[in-house]
Amino acid sequence: MSCYFRQNSDTDIAIPKYVESSGVTYYTIKVRVAQVEWLVERRYKDFDELNEKLVEEIAISKKLLPPKKIVGNKNPTFLEERRQKLEKYLRELMVFFRIQLPRVLAEFLEFNKYDIIYLLQDLAKLFIESGEALLSNRKQFHFSALQVYAISERLNLPCPPENIEHRGRFDFSHVLDFCTQLEILKVTPVKDNDSFASDYNAVDVPIGSSNIIPKKLKFNLNAFRNIHTLKFYALPPENILDIGLLKPSLQKICVHNTITTSINQVLLCDNVHKENVTVNSPTKADIALQGPITSSSGSCTNWPKINELNFSGNLLTQIDESVRLVPQLRNLVLEQNRLKTIRNLAELPHLQTLTLSVNLISDCINWHLELGNLITLNLAQNKLKSVKGLRKLLSLVNLDLSCNLIEDVEEVDNIACLPLLETLRLTGNPLASIVDYRSRVLARFHDRASEIVLDSEKGTHKELDTALVLSALHVSFLRKKSQQ
């Protein structure tokens, strides 16, 4: 991202070409500030309006701009000559304003889209004029990666002179004040394009007409120290260089549509040695007091208030030991990843809800050893044929097994024995296509059949009557079998 305030000596501007569209001539302006480049298309009419404003506000010479021409203004020779003169005009302006760009010129050249100072001036103006209305809705705001990067970088800059930062409605303090009042922060590669938030390839797409790549923007979140919810879409968590100030207050983290393969990429996002970190198990005192947990290197602390993690839509292949850093976790959403099994959840004693739908799980052997106090478990759209490993999840109340590969009604016996189970989803399994499917499943719950909500509906009187008969026959069959 550019910073004209510090890089004005390494700035260049050119008009390499002009293009015609629907009978209108546009001049392509190429702006370069250090390594950052972007393109802007303007008509001669735009140049004329710019010049009039500069003459009025700054009192520059009106003769700097090449004059209008009514006849022959579509002639290629004339257009080429005008292109050269317009380029000279802009370069003279940049020399004249080499320390500070007037707002009208900054907006004309779109510095307010790609330059730290001028982009933040736009944000400051927005927040001073509409901040109260924006904060009235849950104190939530959606920033682009470029905006968050600009805020982070501005905190590291020396304070620009007042005539550059425009005290008043463009003051950076308005941005900081707004950020400190936020409770929910959402960050995506760009704004005004929802498809970018759902596509992890968006981080490799240049922003606008510039050469700025979202994936390369590294920033800290120190300006947002009071948020309790962080939502990250399509951006690598490693883009966060420092998240330490958020750890005492953050309660929920959402990371969606990224190429993240391991949870430590999120929970240890600002630790450059995360792959070599061994996280110590929390003691009962740590959990009870919500105290810090240190890594083997002594530099890693836990997240004492995190109660929900939502990592749906990523490329997770494992649940690594970094989950120990969230000992107060109650809700874990790992939907639509590439998980084949679960690990390291036994040390999350407060975990109540686990969502593992749309993964690659084909067995669930001895899951009670990992999920002792679980209330809700979602395993929809996996590859399960047997659910024997769930038979000891005695605290389970809600279970979703829809769209798996369960064929045999006898598999239901493994979950019918769960004393607190109330809701069960089996739709989408081969089992659901058999005759009297609902009655056959409900029959396995025997006296509790009327209490079970199967596939979002309780049994009808007819289904329950049939289930009662089937239950009696099944009990009789088991009794005879045991006598043999």
CSV table of C-alpha atoms in Angstrom, one decimal:
chain,number,residue,atom,x,y,z
A,1,MET,CA,0.0,0.0,0.0
A,2,SER,CA,1.3,3.4,-0.9
A,3,CYS,CA,2.2,6.2,1.6
A,4,TYR,CA,2.7,9.4,-0.4
A,5,PHE,CA,3.5,11.2,2.9
A,6,ARG,CA,6.7,9.3,3.2
A,7,GLN,CA,7.4,8.2,-0.4
A,8,ASN,CA,6.6,11.4,-2.4
A,9,SER,CA,10.2,11.4,-3.7
A,10,ASP,CA,9.7,8.0,-5.2
A,11,THR,CA,6.4,8.8,-7.0
A,12,ASP,CA,5.8,8.9,-10.7
A,13,ILE,CA,2.7,9.6,-12.8
A,14,ALA,CA,2.2,9.0,-16.5
A,15,ILE,CA,-0.6,8.7,-19.1
A,16,PRO,CA,0.7,5.8,-21.3
A,17,LYS,CA,-2.4,5.6,-23.5
A,18,TYR,CA,-5.9,6.6,-24.3
A,19,VAL,CA,-8.9,4.4,-25.1
A,20,GLU,CA,-12.2,5.1,-26.8
A,21,SER,CA,-15.5,3.6,-25.5
A,22,SER,CA,-18.9,4.4,-26.9
A,23,GLY,CA,-17.6,7.4,-28.6
A,24,VAL,CA,-15.9,8.8,-25.5
A,25,THR,CA,-12.2,9.1,-25.1
A,26,TYR,CA,-10.6,8.1,-21.7
A,27,TYR,CA,-7.0,8.7,-20.7
A,28,THR,CA,-5.4,6.0,-18.7
A,29,ILE,CA,-3.4,7.4,-15.9
A,30,LYS,CA,-0.7,5.2,-14.3
A,31,VAL,CA,0.2,6.2,-10.7
A,32,ARG,CA,3.2,4.7,-9.0
A,33,VAL,CA,4.2,5.3,-5.4
A,34,ALA,CA,7.3,3.2,-4.5
A,35,GLN,CA,6.3,-0.4,-5.4
A,36,VAL,CA,2.6,0.3,-5.5
A,37,GLU,CA,0.9,1.0,-8.8
A,38,TRP,CA,-2.6,1.6,-10.0
A,39,LEU,CA,-4.5,2.8,-13.0
A,40,VAL,CA,-7.2,5.5,-13.3
A,41,GLU,CA,-9.3,6.4,-16.3
A,42,ARG,CA,-10.4,10.0,-16.8
A,43,ARG,CA,-12.1,12.0,-19.6
A,44,TYR,CA,-10.8,15.4,-20.6
A,45,LYS,CA,-14.0,16.8,-18.9
A,46,ASP,CA,-12.8,15.3,-15.6
A,47,PHE,CA,-9.4,17.1,-16.1
A,48,ASP,CA,-11.2,20.3,-16.8
A,49,GLU,CA,-13.4,20.0,-13.6
A,50,LEU,CA,-10.3,19.2,-11.6
A,51,ASN,CA,-8.4,22.2,-12.9
A,52,GLU,CA,-11.3,24.6,-12.1
A,53,LYS,CA,-11.5,23.3,-8.5
A,54,LEU,CA,-7.7,23.7,-8.1
A,55,VAL,CA,-7.9,27.3,-9.5
A,56,GLU,CA,-10.7,28.1,-7.1
A,57,GLU,CA,-9.3,26.4,-4.0
A,58,ILE,CA,-5.5,26.7,-4.4
A,59,ALA,CA,-5.2,29.5,-7.0
A,60,ILE,CA,-3.0,27.7,-9.4
A,61,SER,CA,-2.6,29.0,-13.0
A,62,LYS,CA,-5.6,28.2,-15.1
A,63,LYS,CA,-3.3,28.0,-18.2
A,64,LEU,CA,-1.6,24.8,-16.9
A,65,LEU,CA,-4.3,22.6,-18.4
A,66,PRO,CA,-4.3,22.3,-22.2
A,67,PRO,CA,-7.3,24.2,-23.7
A,68,LYS,CA,-10.5,22.7,-25.0
A,69,LYS,CA,-11.1,22.0,-28.6
A,70,ILE,CA,-14.5,21.7,-30.1
A,71,VAL,CA,-13.7,20.7,-33.7
A,72,GLY,CA,-11.3,17.9,-34.6
A,73,ASN,CA,-11.1,16.6,-31.0
A,74,LYS,CA,-11.4,13.0,-32.2
A,75,ASN,CA,-8.4,13.2,-34.5
A,76,PRO,CA,-5.7,10.6,-33.5
A,77,THR,CA,-2.9,13.1,-33.9
A,78,PHE,CA,-4.7,15.6,-31.7
A,79,LEU,CA,-5.6,13.0,-29.1
A,80,GLU,CA,-1.9,11.9,-28.9
A,81,GLU,CA,-0.8,15.5,-28.5
A,82,ARG,CA,-3.4,16.0,-25.8
A,83,ARG,CA,-2.3,12.8,-24.0
A,84,GLN,CA,1.2,14.2,-23.8
A,85,LYS,CA,0.1,17.6,-22.6
A,86,LEU,CA,-2.2,16.1,-20.0
A,87,GLU,CA,0.6,13.9,-18.7
A,88,LYS,CA,2.8,17.0,-18.4
A,89,TYR,CA,0.0,18.8,-16.6
A,90,LEU,CA,-0.3,16.1,-14.0
A,91,ARG,CA,3.5,15.9,-13.5
A,92,GLU,CA,3.6,19.6,-12.9
A,93,LEU,CA,0.8,19.3,-10.3
A,94,MET,CA,2.7,16.5,-8.5
A,95,VAL,CA,5.8,18.7,-8.4
A,96,PHE,CA,3.8,21.6,-7.1
A,97,PHE,CA,2.1,19.4,-4.4
A,98,ARG,CA,5.1,17.2,-3.7
A,99,ILE,CA,4.5,17.3,0.1
A,100,GLN,CA,0.7,17.4,0.3
A,101,LEU,CA,-2.0,16.5,-2.2
A,102,PRO,CA,-5.2,18.5,-2.1
A,103,ARG,CA,-8.2,16.3,-1.5
A,104,VAL,CA,-9.6,17.1,-4.9
A,105,LEU,CA,-6.4,15.9,-6.6
A,106,ALA,CA,-6.0,12.9,-4.3
A,107,GLU,CA,-9.6,11.8,-5.2
A,108,PHE,CA,-9.0,12.4,-8.9
A,109,LEU,CA,-6.0,10.1,-8.8
A,110,GLU,CA,-7.7,7.7,-6.4
A,111,PHE,CA,-5.1,8.0,-3.7
A,112,ASN,CA,-8.1,7.6,-1.3
A,113,LYS,CA,-8.4,4.0,-2.5
A,114,TYR,CA,-4.7,2.9,-2.3
A,115,ASP,CA,-2.8,5.4,0.0
A,116,ILE,CA,-2.7,5.0,3.8
A,117,ILE,CA,-3.3,8.7,4.7
A,118,TYR,CA,-6.0,9.5,2.1
A,119,LEU,CA,-7.9,6.2,2.5
A,120,LEU,CA,-8.0,6.8,6.3
A,121,GLN,CA,-9.3,10.4,5.6
A,122,ASP,CA,-12.2,8.8,3.8
A,123,LEU,CA,-12.9,6.5,6.8
A,124,ALA,CA,-12.5,9.4,9.3
A,125,LYS,CA,-15.1,11.4,7.3
A,126,LEU,CA,-17.5,8.4,7.2
A,127,PHE,CA,-17.2,7.7,10.9
A,128,ILE,CA,-17.6,11.4,12.1
A,129,GLU,CA,-20.7,11.7,9.9
A,130,SER,CA,-22.3,8.3,10.3
A,131,GLY,CA,-20.4,6.6,13.2
A,132,GLU,CA,-23.3,6.7,15.6
A,133,ALA,CA,-25.7,5.1,13.1
A,134,LEU,CA,-23.1,2.4,12.2
A,135,LEU,CA,-22.5,1.6,15.8
A,136,SER,CA,-26.2,1.4,16.7
A,137,ASN,CA,-26.4,-1.9,14.8
A,138,ARG,CA,-24.7,-4.4,17.2
A,139,LYS,CA,-21.5,-2.3,17.1
A,140,GLN,CA,-20.3,-4.3,14.1
A,141,PHE,CA,-18.4,-3.1,11.1
A,142,HIS,CA,-17.0,-4.7,7.9
A,143,PHE,CA,-13.5,-3.6,6.9
A,144,SER,CA,-11.5,-4.6,3.9
A,145,ALA,CA,-8.0,-6.0,4.4
A,146,LEU,CA,-6.6,-2.8,2.9
A,147,GLN,CA,-8.5,-0.7,5.4
A,148,VAL,CA,-7.3,-2.7,8.4
A,149,TYR,CA,-3.7,-2.7,7.0
A,150,ALA,CA,-3.9,1.1,6.6
A,151,ILE,CA,-5.0,1.5,10.3
A,152,SER,CA,-2.3,-0.8,11.4
A,153,GLU,CA,0.4,1.0,9.4
A,154,ARG,CA,-0.8,4.5,10.4
A,155,LEU,CA,-0.3,3.6,14.1
A,156,ASN,CA,3.4,3.0,13.2
A,157,LEU,CA,3.9,6.3,11.3
A,158,PRO,CA,5.1,9.5,12.8
A,159,CYS,CA,2.2,12.0,13.1
A,160,PRO,CA,1.9,13.8,9.7
A,161,PRO,CA,1.8,17.6,9.8
A,162,GLU,CA,-1.6,19.1,10.3
A,163,ASN,CA,-1.8,20.4,6.8
A,164,ILE,CA,-1.4,16.9,5.5
A,165,GLU,CA,-3.8,15.0,7.7
A,166,HIS,CA,-6.4,17.7,7.7
A,167,ARG,CA,-7.5,18.1,11.3
A,168,GLY,CA,-11.2,18.1,11.8
A,169,ARG,CA,-13.5,15.7,9.9
A,170,PHE,CA,-10.4,13.9,8.3
A,171,ASP,CA,-8.6,13.4,11.6
A,172,PHE,CA,-7.3,9.9,12.2
A,173,SER,CA,-8.6,10.1,15.8
A,174,HIS,CA,-12.1,9.6,14.5
A,175,VAL,CA,-11.0,6.2,13.1
A,176,LEU,CA,-9.4,5.2,16.3
A,177,ASP,CA,-12.4,6.2,18.4
A,178,PHE,CA,-14.7,4.2,16.1
A,179,CYS,CA,-12.5,1.1,16.2
A,180,THR,CA,-12.3,1.1,20.0
A,181,GLN,CA,-16.1,1.1,20.3
A,182,LEU,CA,-16.5,-1.9,18.0
A,183,GLU,CA,-17.5,-5.2,19.5
A,184,ILE,CA,-17.7,-7.3,16.3
A,185,LEU,CA,-15.0,-7.0,13.6
A,186,LYS,CA,-15.4,-8.5,10.1
A,187,VAL,CA,-12.5,-8.5,7.7
A,188,THR,CA,-12.6,-9.6,4.0
A,189,PRO,CA,-10.1,-9.2,1.1
A,190,VAL,CA,-12.2,-6.4,-0.4
A,191,LYS,CA,-15.6,-4.8,0.3
A,192,ASP,CA,-18.6,-4.4,-2.0
A,193,ASN,CA,-18.0,-7.9,-3.4
A,194,ASP,CA,-19.6,-10.7,-1.4
A,195,SER,CA,-18.2,-13.4,-3.7
A,196,PHE,CA,-14.7,-12.5,-2.6
A,197,ALA,CA,-15.6,-13.4,1.0
A,198,SER,CA,-16.5,-16.9,0.0
A,199,ASP,CA,-13.5,-17.6,-2.3
A,200,TYR,CA,-10.1,-18.2,-0.8
A,201,ASN,CA,-8.6,-17.5,-4.2
A,202,ALA,CA,-9.6,-13.9,-3.7
A,203,VAL,CA,-6.5,-13.2,-1.6
A,204,ASP,CA,-4.4,-13.6,-4.8
A,205,VAL,CA,-6.5,-11.2,-6.9
A,206,PRO,CA,-5.1,-7.6,-7.1
A,207,ILE,CA,-7.3,-5.0,-5.4
A,208,GLY,CA,-9.1,-2.8,-7.9
A,209,SER,CA,-6.8,-1.6,-10.7
A,210,SER,CA,-3.7,-1.7,-8.4
A,211,ASN,CA,-1.0,-4.3,-7.9
A,212,ILE,CA,-1.8,-4.7,-4.2
A,213,ILE,CA,-2.4,-8.4,-3.3
A,214,PRO,CA,-4.6,-8.9,-0.2
A,215,LYS,CA,-2.6,-12.0,0.9
A,216,LYS,CA,0.6,-9.9,1.2
A,217,LEU,CA,-1.0,-7.4,3.6
A,218,LYS,CA,0.3,-8.1,7.1
A,219,PHE,CA,-1.3,-6.1,10.0
A,220,ASN,CA,-2.0,-6.0,13.7
A,221,LEU,CA,-5.4,-5.6,15.3
A,222,ASN,CA,-4.3,-3.4,18.2
A,223,ALA,CA,-6.8,-0.6,17.3
A,224,PHE,CA,-9.7,-3.0,17.9
A,225,ARG,CA,-8.9,-4.0,21.5
A,226,ASN,CA,-12.5,-4.1,22.7
A,227,ILE,CA,-14.0,-6.5,20.2
A,228,HIS,CA,-15.4,-9.8,21.5
A,229,THR,CA,-16.0,-11.3,18.0
A,230,LEU,CA,-13.5,-11.6,15.1
A,231,LYS,CA,-14.7,-12.7,11.7
A,232,PHE,CA,-12.1,-13.5,9.0
A,233,TYR,CA,-13.1,-14.4,5.5
A,234,ALA,CA,-10.8,-15.7,2.7
A,235,LEU,CA,-7.7,-14.2,4.4
A,236,PRO,CA,-4.9,-16.2,5.8
A,237,PRO,CA,-4.9,-15.9,9.6
A,238,GLU,CA,-1.2,-15.5,9.5
A,239,ASN,CA,-1.8,-12.1,8.1
A,240,ILE,CA,-2.3,-11.0,11.7
A,241,LEU,CA,1.1,-10.1,13.1
A,242,ASP,CA,0.0,-9.2,16.6
A,243,ILE,CA,-3.2,-10.2,18.3
A,244,GLY,CA,-2.0,-10.1,21.9
A,245,LEU,CA,-4.2,-7.2,23.0
A,246,LEU,CA,-7.4,-9.0,21.9
A,247,LYS,CA,-6.7,-12.2,23.9
A,248,PRO,CA,-8.1,-11.0,27.2
A,249,SER,CA,-11.5,-10.0,25.8
A,250,LEU,CA,-12.1,-12.1,22.6
A,251,GLN,CA,-15.0,-14.5,23.0
A,252,LYS,CA,-15.6,-15.8,19.4
A,253,ILE,CA,-13.4,-16.3,16.4
A,254,CYS,CA,-14.7,-17.1,12.9
A,255,VAL,CA,-12.4,-18.0,10.1
A,256,HIS,CA,-14.1,-19.0,6.8
A,257,ASN,CA,-13.1,-19.9,3.2
A,258,THR,CA,-9.3,-20.0,3.7
A,259,ILE,CA,-6.6,-22.6,2.9
A,260,THR,CA,-6.0,-23.1,6.6
A,261,THR,CA,-5.1,-26.7,7.3
A,262,SER,CA,-4.5,-26.6,11.0
A,263,ILE,CA,-6.1,-24.9,13.9
A,264,ASN,CA,-2.8,-23.6,15.2
A,265,GLN,CA,-2.7,-21.3,12.2
A,266,VAL,CA,-5.5,-19.4,13.8
A,267,LEU,CA,-4.9,-19.7,17.6
A,268,LEU,CA,-1.1,-19.2,17.1
A,269,CYS,CA,-1.5,-16.8,14.1
A,270,ASP,CA,1.1,-14.3,15.4
A,271,ASN,CA,3.6,-17.0,16.5
A,272,VAL,CA,6.2,-17.5,13.7
A,273,HIS,CA,7.3,-20.7,15.3
A,274,LYS,CA,3.8,-22.2,15.6
A,275,GLU,CA,4.8,-25.5,14.0
A,276,ASN,CA,7.4,-26.2,16.7
A,277,VAL,CA,5.2,-25.1,19.7
A,278,THR,CA,4.1,-27.7,22.2
A,279,VAL,CA,1.2,-26.5,24.2
A,280,ASN,CA,1.0,-27.7,27.8
A,281,SER,CA,-2.2,-29.2,28.9
A,282,PRO,CA,-4.4,-27.0,31.1
A,283,THR,CA,-4.6,-27.9,34.8
A,284,LYS,CA,-7.9,-27.8,36.7
A,285,ALA,CA,-6.7,-24.6,38.3
A,286,ASP,CA,-6.0,-23.0,34.8
A,287,ILE,CA,-9.5,-23.9,33.7
A,288,ALA,CA,-11.3,-22.8,36.9
A,289,LEU,CA,-9.4,-19.5,37.1
A,290,GLN,CA,-9.3,-18.9,33.3
A,291,GLY,CA,-5.6,-18.3,33.7
A,292,PRO,CA,-2.9,-18.3,31.1
A,293,ILE,CA,-1.4,-21.4,29.5
A,294,THR,CA,2.2,-21.2,28.4
A,295,SER,CA,3.9,-23.1,25.6
A,296,SER,CA,7.2,-25.0,26.0
A,297,SER,CA,8.9,-21.8,24.8
A,298,GLY,CA,7.2,-19.8,27.5
A,299,SER,CA,5.8,-17.3,25.0
A,300,CYS,CA,2.4,-18.6,24.2
A,301,THR,CA,-0.7,-17.6,26.3
A,302,ASN,CA,-4.2,-19.0,26.1
A,303,TRP,CA,-7.5,-17.3,25.1
A,304,PRO,CA,-9.2,-17.2,28.5
A,305,LYS,CA,-12.7,-16.1,27.3
A,306,ILE,CA,-13.1,-17.8,24.0
A,307,ASN,CA,-16.3,-19.9,24.1
A,308,GLU,CA,-16.9,-20.3,20.3
A,309,LEU,CA,-14.7,-21.2,17.4
A,310,ASN,CA,-16.2,-21.4,13.9
A,311,PHE,CA,-13.8,-22.6,11.2
A,312,SER,CA,-16.3,-23.8,8.6
A,313,GLY,CA,-15.3,-23.8,4.9
A,314,ASN,CA,-11.5,-24.3,5.2
A,315,LEU,CA,-9.1,-27.1,4.5
A,316,LEU,CA,-8.5,-28.4,8.0
A,317,THR,CA,-7.1,-31.9,8.1
A,318,GLN,CA,-6.6,-32.3,11.9
A,319,ILE,CA,-7.6,-30.9,15.3
A,320,ASP,CA,-4.2,-30.2,16.7
A,321,GLU,CA,-3.2,-29.7,20.3
A,322,SER,CA,-3.5,-25.9,20.0
A,323,VAL,CA,-7.2,-26.3,21.0
A,324,ARG,CA,-5.9,-26.6,24.5
A,325,LEU,CA,-5.4,-22.9,24.4
A,326,VAL,CA,-9.2,-22.3,24.6
A,327,PRO,CA,-10.1,-24.2,27.8
A,328,GLN,CA,-13.5,-22.4,28.1
A,329,LEU,CA,-14.7,-23.5,24.6
A,330,ARG,CA,-18.3,-24.5,24.4
A,331,ASN,CA,-19.1,-24.4,20.7
A,332,LEU,CA,-16.8,-25.7,18.0
A,333,VAL,CA,-17.9,-25.6,14.4
A,334,LEU,CA,-15.6,-27.4,11.9
A,335,GLU,CA,-18.1,-27.9,9.1
A,336,GLN,CA,-17.0,-28.3,5.5
A,337,ASN,CA,-13.3,-29.2,6.0
A,338,ARG,CA,-11.2,-32.4,5.4
A,339,LEU,CA,-11.3,-34.0,8.8
A,340,LYS,CA,-11.2,-37.8,9.0
A,341,THR,CA,-11.1,-38.1,12.8
A,342,ILE,CA,-11.0,-36.0,16.0
A,343,ARG,CA,-8.2,-35.5,18.5
A,344,ASN,CA,-7.3,-33.3,21.5
A,345,LEU,CA,-10.9,-32.5,22.5
A,346,ALA,CA,-10.8,-34.5,25.7
A,347,GLU,CA,-9.2,-31.5,27.4
A,348,LEU,CA,-12.1,-29.2,26.6
A,349,PRO,CA,-14.4,-30.0,29.6
A,350,HIS,CA,-16.9,-27.3,28.7
A,351,LEU,CA,-17.4,-28.3,25.1
A,352,GLN,CA,-21.2,-28.8,24.5
A,353,THR,CA,-21.7,-28.4,20.8
A,354,LEU,CA,-19.6,-29.9,18.0
A,355,THR,CA,-20.3,-29.5,14.3
A,356,LEU,CA,-18.4,-31.8,12.0
A,357,SER,CA,-20.8,-31.9,9.0
A,358,VAL,CA,-19.4,-32.1,5.4
A,359,ASN,CA,-16.1,-33.8,6.3
A,360,LEU,CA,-14.5,-37.1,5.5
A,361,ILE,CA,-15.2,-39.0,8.7
A,362,SER,CA,-15.9,-42.7,8.2
A,363,ASP,CA,-15.7,-44.0,11.8
A,364,CYS,CA,-16.2,-42.8,15.3
A,365,ILE,CA,-14.4,-45.3,17.5
A,366,ASN,CA,-14.5,-44.6,21.2
A,367,TRP,CA,-15.5,-41.0,20.8
A,368,HIS,CA,-16.7,-40.9,24.4
A,369,LEU,CA,-13.1,-40.6,25.4
A,370,GLU,CA,-12.9,-37.3,23.5
A,371,LEU,CA,-16.4,-35.9,24.0
A,372,GLY,CA,-17.4,-36.7,27.6
A,373,ASN,CA,-19.9,-33.8,28.2
A,374,LEU,CA,-21.2,-33.1,24.7
A,375,ILE,CA,-24.8,-32.1,24.3
A,376,THR,CA,-25.1,-31.5,20.5
A,377,LEU,CA,-23.2,-33.4,17.8
A,378,ASN,CA,-23.6,-32.8,14.0
A,379,LEU,CA,-22.1,-35.4,11.8
A,380,ALA,CA,-24.2,-34.8,8.7
A,381,GLN,CA,-22.7,-35.4,5.2
A,382,ASN,CA,-19.9,-37.7,6.2
A,383,LYS,CA,-19.1,-41.3,5.3
A,384,LEU,CA,-20.3,-43.1,8.5
A,385,LYS,CA,-21.6,-46.7,8.2
A,386,SER,CA,-21.5,-47.5,11.8
A,387,VAL,CA,-22.2,-45.3,14.9
A,388,LYS,CA,-21.1,-47.8,17.5
A,389,GLY,CA,-18.5,-45.4,18.8
A,390,LEU,CA,-21.2,-43.0,20.0
A,391,ARG,CA,-23.0,-45.4,22.3
A,392,LYS,CA,-21.3,-44.0,25.4
A,393,LEU,CA,-22.0,-40.3,24.8
A,394,LEU,CA,-24.4,-40.3,27.8
A,395,SER,CA,-24.9,-36.5,27.9
A,396,LEU,CA,-25.9,-36.2,24.2
A,397,VAL,CA,-29.3,-34.6,23.6
A,398,ASN,CA,-29.1,-33.7,19.8
A,399,LEU,CA,-27.6,-35.8,17.1
A,400,ASP,CA,-27.5,-35.2,13.4
A,401,LEU,CA,-26.4,-38.2,11.2
A,402,SER,CA,-28.2,-37.2,8.0
A,403,CYS,CA,-26.7,-38.0,4.6
A,404,ASN,CA,-24.2,-40.7,5.7
A,405,LEU,CA,-24.0,-44.3,4.6
A,406,ILE,CA,-25.9,-46.0,7.4
A,407,GLU,CA,-27.9,-49.0,6.0
A,408,ASP,CA,-28.8,-51.3,8.9
A,409,VAL,CA,-31.6,-50.3,11.4
A,410,GLU,CA,-29.7,-52.2,14.1
A,411,GLU,CA,-27.2,-49.3,14.1
A,412,VAL,CA,-29.9,-47.3,15.8
A,413,ASP,CA,-29.5,-49.5,18.9
A,414,ASN,CA,-26.1,-47.8,19.4
A,415,ILE,CA,-27.8,-44.4,20.0
A,416,ALA,CA,-31.2,-45.5,21.3
A,417,CYS,CA,-29.4,-46.4,24.5
A,418,LEU,CA,-28.4,-42.8,25.1
A,419,PRO,CA,-30.6,-41.7,28.1
A,420,LEU,CA,-30.8,-38.0,27.3
A,421,LEU,CA,-31.2,-38.1,23.5
A,422,GLU,CA,-34.2,-36.1,22.2
A,423,THR,CA,-33.5,-35.2,18.6
A,424,LEU,CA,-32.1,-37.4,15.9
A,425,ARG,CA,-31.7,-36.9,12.1
A,426,LEU,CA,-31.1,-39.9,9.8
A,427,THR,CA,-32.6,-38.6,6.6
A,428,GLY,CA,-30.4,-39.1,3.5
A,429,ASN,CA,-29.0,-42.4,4.7
A,430,PRO,CA,-29.8,-45.7,2.9
A,431,LEU,CA,-31.6,-46.7,6.0
A,432,ALA,CA,-34.2,-43.9,5.4
A,433,SER,CA,-35.5,-45.6,2.3
A,434,ILE,CA,-36.7,-48.8,3.9
A,435,VAL,CA,-40.4,-49.5,4.4
A,436,ASP,CA,-41.8,-48.0,7.7
A,437,TYR,CA,-38.5,-46.4,8.3
A,438,ARG,CA,-39.7,-44.0,10.9
A,439,SER,CA,-41.6,-46.6,12.9
A,440,ARG,CA,-38.7,-49.0,12.7
A,441,VAL,CA,-36.3,-46.4,14.0
A,442,LEU,CA,-38.6,-45.2,16.8
A,443,ALA,CA,-39.2,-48.8,17.8
A,444,ARG,CA,-35.6,-49.0,18.9
A,445,PHE,CA,-36.3,-46.4,21.6
A,446,HIS,CA,-39.0,-48.6,23.1
A,447,ASP,CA,-40.8,-46.7,25.9
A,448,ARG,CA,-39.1,-43.4,24.9
A,449,ALA,CA,-40.3,-43.5,21.3
A,450,SER,CA,-42.9,-40.7,21.9
A,451,GLU,CA,-40.2,-38.4,23.2
A,452,ILE,CA,-37.9,-38.6,20.2
A,453,VAL,CA,-37.9,-35.9,17.5
A,454,LEU,CA,-36.9,-37.8,14.3
A,455,ASP,CA,-35.9,-35.8,11.3
A,456,SER,CA,-37.5,-32.7,12.8
A,457,GLU,CA,-40.8,-34.3,13.6
A,458,LYS,CA,-42.2,-36.3,16.5
A,459,GLY,CA,-43.8,-39.6,15.7
A,460,THR,CA,-47.5,-39.6,14.6
A,461,HIS,CA,-50.0,-41.8,16.5
A,462,LYS,CA,-49.9,-44.3,13.7
A,463,GLU,CA,-46.1,-44.4,13.6
A,464,LEU,CA,-45.9,-44.7,17.4
A,465,ASP,CA,-48.5,-47.6,17.4
A,466,THR,CA,-46.5,-49.4,14.8
A,467,ALA,CA,-43.3,-48.7,16.7
A,468,LEU,CA,-44.9,-50.2,19.9
A,469,VAL,CA,-45.7,-53.4,18.1
A,470,LEU,CA,-42.3,-53.6,16.4
A,471,SER,CA,-40.6,-52.9,19.8
A,472,ALA,CA,-42.5,-55.7,21.5
A,473,LEU,CA,-41.5,-58.1,18.6
A,474,HIS,CA,-37.9,-57.0,18.9
A,475,VAL,CA,-37.8,-57.5,22.7
A,476,SER,CA,-39.3,-60.9,22.3
A,477,PHE,CA,-36.8,-61.8,19.6
A,478,LEU,CA,-33.9,-60.7,21.8
A,479,ARG,CA,-35.3,-62.7,24.8
A,480,LYS,CA,-35.5,-65.9,22.7
A,481,LYS,CA,-32.0,-65.3,21.3
A,482,SER,CA,-30.6,-64.9,24.8
A,483,GLN,CA,-32.3,-68.1,26.0
A,484,GLN,CA,-30.7,-70.0,23.1
